[in-house]
Amino acid sequence: MQSPTVMEVGEEVLQVLEVCETVEEIKEVIVTTIEEDTNTNAPPVASSGPGTKPSQDDNWGETTTAVTGTSEHSLSQEDIVRITKDLEDSVGLDCRRYFTLTLAVILGLLVFLTPLAFLVLPHILWPERLQSCGTACEGLFISVAFKLLILLLAVWALFFRPPRAGLPRVFVFRALLAVLVLLFVVSYWLFYGVRILDSQDENYQGIVQYAVSLVDALLFIHYLAIVLLELRQLQPCFSVCVMRSTDGETRHYNLGQLSIQRAALAILEHYYCDFSVHNPALLSASKSRAAKHLAGLKVYNVDGEFPAAPAEGPGNNAAAGLAHSQSRAMIAAAARRRDSSHNELYYEEAEHERRVRKRRARLVVAVEEAFTHIKRMQEEEQKKAPGDVMDPREAAQAIFPSMARALQKYLRTTKQQHCHSMESIQQHLAFCITNNMTPKAFLESYLTPGPTLQYSRDHWLARQWTLISEASVTSGLKDGTVFLLKCVDFSLVVTSKKIPYIQMSEEYIDPKSHKFVLRLQSETSV
Amino acid sequence: MAFIPGQPVTAVVQRIEIQKLRQGDNLILGFSIGGGIDQDPGQNPFSEDKTDKGIYVTRITPGGPADAAGLMMGDKIMQVNGWDMTMVTHDQARRTLTKKKEDVVRLLVTRKSLEEAVKQSMSYPRQ
């Protein structure tokens, strides 16, 4: 990056550059402006040619003019974050989904049409030599028909459900089952092709029984699919602890034997329902405290090289040692310094608590008063006085202004104002009025932060998740597995522990064996 | 001395009259009692039948009023001044014996040797 002493007026633009280096336009504008300046302000050095480096010019810093050309293209921090988020959302991996969908459809068609093909082909290819179908054989037709119907319904119930998520790796059990079914059907076709089509067998009952056995085996494979995909993970085996990295909110869930990616999916679904919504405004206080701690001390190295080169690689031991001793010195100095920041924190928190409670009291009173202004009209009254009748939305708009200020102040104090827009508050108010809720019920969603799902989609701050794991994500959960679920603003740290094996023994107690005696035997002298 | 529930209790008793001795503010009798319906009868060393929950004399102060009156260790107290002692709690027995307004207690006590003595005297034919 260019030296930061150049820009005074255009400092915001330079900071933007540091954040997102891919925005090319602004960079070009700055570069051209600098070069123009150095060309116009020629240094008073004898050899002033194109080879002169600008950093050696003494007058260079003072004579640079303001960079006004970039003011039309300036972006703020939030815009850039929004652009990157939109980019992530639009580029989807839809091709993989459609690929698996087509494979599944082809396999399904193959599976369903095979028994029908087995039954129909002899009639087409050698109808005159075929034995007529007797009673038992026709009974088998009914059996094939119903079993195919049951198989169709079962496959539809198990496999044709809307997909919940897109996982990074292929679902191992499903892939195995697909391969198994394919092998199975192929082997049946081979046998059929060789022994029946080639030899043109006349025993039609045998062929029908062969088709019935195929359908039976397919039903058993479907049973295997249910056990592998659905039943195996129902029994809880692991207790996972999920902690949010920013504010430490922790929950514990019980999971069965799952692969890491499926466990991550289950945890994320619980996250949206259980964890309170992530509020970055609540963390600003601790960040400012941390900044104050660091800003207190500066370390200067009087002798030797500036420790500009970071301690990279094993060969840089001297620099690493230097950095270590510096950090030790900083820690020692910080410990010795009489720091009153804990005092500040205590009083600040007490003050904040008091302020929140005061605002909350005002809010509750304002809302209760507002709710007394409207009354639900009965059916008979509706026909009599059609004058000033309002529907819920209008009623909400009518009473909203009297509580708006108190609500706004409360939300600002608890730093929730970005989670609720005016529109959403009015909608919620109309909803509460329609359903005869009390003011307390209306306020409940503002007094406590609810789960993430409750808020609208643009306040979730968590949509694209990355699974970070040391073990392969298709391997199973084990005792002590740790993985991370990262999204843009925070990450969820997940650790798993195995539920222990419980050894229970029995002891029989005869109900008549419950006998009691008095243990007192006192002696009194009279 | 075992009793059959529902049947009247019969026993050979001896009448003992004890004069209470004044010691400072207290009137003492000079013996200790044990037992009672709220106590564990199995721990009574003096009873024959270990389900007997009566009041027994467990200790006698030598030279005290009870000793002088002829009370012996192991006696079962059946009555005190007319009050029954066979079905009372330990505390009730203590209170009955240590009433401050009475300075003499008339006990009906029974012991094994009494029964045997009566049997022996009955077996001797009268001349």
Tab-separated table of C-alpha atoms in Angstrom, chain B:
chain	number	residue	atom	x	y	z
B	1	MET	CA	-45.196	-61.452	83.010
B	2	ALA	CA	-46.211	-61.627	79.399
B	3	PHE	CA	-49.658	-60.438	78.662
B	4	ILE	CA	-52.153	-61.692	76.159
B	5	PRO	CA	-53.759	-58.815	74.330
B	6	GLY	CA	-57.412	-58.513	75.221
B	7	GLN	CA	-57.109	-60.498	78.425
B	8	PRO	CA	-56.710	-58.880	81.829
B	9	VAL	CA	-53.193	-58.866	83.165
B	10	THR	CA	-52.673	-60.907	86.269
B	11	ALA	CA	-49.577	-60.751	88.370
B	12	VAL	CA	-48.443	-61.256	91.901
B	13	VAL	CA	-47.511	-57.887	93.239
B	14	GLN	CA	-45.858	-56.436	96.261
B	15	ARG	CA	-46.915	-53.156	97.807
B	16	ILE	CA	-44.010	-50.792	98.404
B	17	GLU	CA	-44.336	-47.394	99.991
B	18	ILE	CA	-41.508	-44.950	99.468
B	19	GLN	CA	-41.121	-41.673	101.273
B	20	LYS	CA	-39.598	-39.066	99.051
B	21	LEU	CA	-36.439	-37.451	100.310
B	22	ARG	CA	-36.014	-33.722	100.013
B	23	GLN	CA	-32.732	-32.665	98.499
B	24	GLY	CA	-32.644	-28.951	98.077
B	25	ASP	CA	-35.515	-28.108	95.799
B	26	ASN	CA	-36.155	-31.669	94.575
B	27	LEU	CA	-37.912	-34.637	95.986
B	28	ILE	CA	-36.005	-37.731	95.052
B	29	LEU	CA	-36.871	-41.359	95.308
B	30	GLY	CA	-33.466	-42.901	94.774
B	31	PHE	CA	-33.903	-45.226	91.831
B	32	SER	CA	-33.860	-45.139	88.030
B	33	ILE	CA	-36.482	-46.371	85.644
B	34	GLY	CA	-36.290	-47.667	82.135
B	35	GLY	CA	-38.774	-48.819	79.531
B	36	GLY	CA	-42.051	-47.457	78.297
B	37	ILE	CA	-44.287	-47.910	75.305
B	38	ASP	CA	-42.150	-45.500	73.286
B	39	GLN	CA	-38.923	-47.328	74.029
B	40	ASP	CA	-37.268	-50.393	72.499
B	41	PRO	CA	-38.291	-53.363	74.655
B	42	GLY	CA	-35.589	-55.623	73.249
B	43	GLN	CA	-32.906	-53.703	75.108
B	44	ASN	CA	-34.411	-54.197	78.533
B	45	PRO	CA	-32.093	-56.514	80.458
B	46	PHE	CA	-34.580	-57.223	83.226
B	47	SER	CA	-37.661	-58.271	81.356
B	48	GLU	CA	-38.353	-61.923	80.713
B	49	ASP	CA	-40.431	-61.322	77.662
B	50	LYS	CA	-38.585	-59.035	75.302
B	51	THR	CA	-41.819	-57.540	74.037
B	52	ASP	CA	-42.746	-56.262	77.454
B	53	LYS	CA	-42.911	-52.455	77.351
B	54	GLY	CA	-43.501	-51.891	81.018
B	55	ILE	CA	-41.545	-49.679	83.394
B	56	TYR	CA	-38.673	-51.440	85.095
B	57	VAL	CA	-36.362	-50.415	87.888
B	58	THR	CA	-32.890	-50.312	86.455
B	59	ARG	CA	-30.787	-48.938	89.283
B	60	ILE	CA	-31.206	-48.332	93.007
B	61	THR	CA	-29.174	-45.764	94.858
B	62	PRO	CA	-27.799	-47.623	97.844
B	63	GLY	CA	-29.074	-46.056	101.042
B	64	GLY	CA	-31.755	-44.112	99.311
B	65	PRO	CA	-35.466	-44.103	100.102
B	66	ALA	CA	-36.272	-46.820	97.564
B	67	ASP	CA	-33.570	-49.068	98.943
B	68	ALA	CA	-34.898	-48.537	102.435
B	69	ALA	CA	-38.427	-49.351	101.312
B	70	GLY	CA	-37.349	-52.672	99.818
B	71	LEU	CA	-37.451	-51.920	96.105
B	72	MET	CA	-35.137	-54.178	94.153
B	73	MET	CA	-33.411	-53.831	90.816
B	74	GLY	CA	-35.339	-55.457	87.985
B	75	ASP	CA	-38.754	-54.884	89.495
B	76	LYS	CA	-41.545	-54.056	87.139
B	77	ILE	CA	-43.724	-51.212	88.397
B	78	MET	CA	-47.400	-51.931	87.764
B	79	GLN	CA	-49.047	-48.999	89.555
B	80	VAL	CA	-47.981	-45.748	91.127
B	81	ASN	CA	-50.471	-44.214	93.552
B	82	GLY	CA	-53.249	-45.954	91.626
B	83	TRP	CA	-52.057	-44.805	88.255
B	84	ASP	CA	-51.335	-47.599	85.810
B	85	MET	CA	-47.725	-48.017	84.702
B	86	THR	CA	-48.035	-50.947	82.324
B	87	MET	CA	-48.995	-48.880	79.242
B	88	VAL	CA	-47.371	-45.516	79.661
B	89	THR	CA	-44.603	-43.703	77.907
B	90	HIS	CA	-41.309	-43.234	79.623
B	91	ASP	CA	-41.915	-39.561	80.189
B	92	GLN	CA	-45.388	-40.112	81.603
B	93	ALA	CA	-43.921	-42.594	84.103
B	94	ARG	CA	-41.277	-40.135	85.141
B	95	ARG	CA	-43.838	-37.408	85.642
B	96	THR	CA	-46.146	-39.651	87.639
B	97	LEU	CA	-43.335	-40.589	89.972
B	98	THR	CA	-41.958	-37.113	90.416
B	99	LYS	CA	-45.102	-35.168	91.209
B	100	LYS	CA	-44.033	-32.300	93.413
B	101	LYS	CA	-47.233	-32.260	95.433
B	102	GLU	CA	-46.901	-35.851	96.619
B	103	ASP	CA	-44.205	-36.802	99.021
B	104	VAL	CA	-45.066	-40.455	99.274
B	105	VAL	CA	-45.530	-42.935	96.437
B	106	ARG	CA	-47.204	-46.252	96.829
B	107	LEU	CA	-45.990	-48.659	94.199
B	108	LEU	CA	-47.247	-52.038	93.168
B	109	VAL	CA	-44.248	-53.936	91.841
B	110	THR	CA	-43.849	-57.428	90.565
B	111	ARG	CA	-40.895	-59.701	90.176
B	112	LYS	CA	-40.273	-63.257	89.190
B	113	SER	CA	-39.301	-64.370	92.640
B	114	LEU	CA	-42.702	-63.352	93.975
B	115	GLU	CA	-44.520	-65.677	91.672
B	116	GLU	CA	-42.287	-68.552	92.527
B	117	ALA	CA	-42.700	-67.905	96.213
B	118	VAL	CA	-46.482	-68.028	95.855
B	119	LYS	CA	-46.310	-71.214	93.839
B	120	GLN	CA	-44.090	-72.818	96.398
B	121	SER	CA	-46.323	-71.839	99.260
B	122	MET	CA	-49.343	-73.171	97.396
B	123	SER	CA	-47.715	-76.483	96.687
B	124	TYR	CA	-46.996	-77.126	100.338
B	125	PRO	CA	-50.031	-78.891	101.650
B	126	ARG	CA	-51.516	-77.218	104.708
B	127	GLN	CA	-51.264	-79.298	107.809
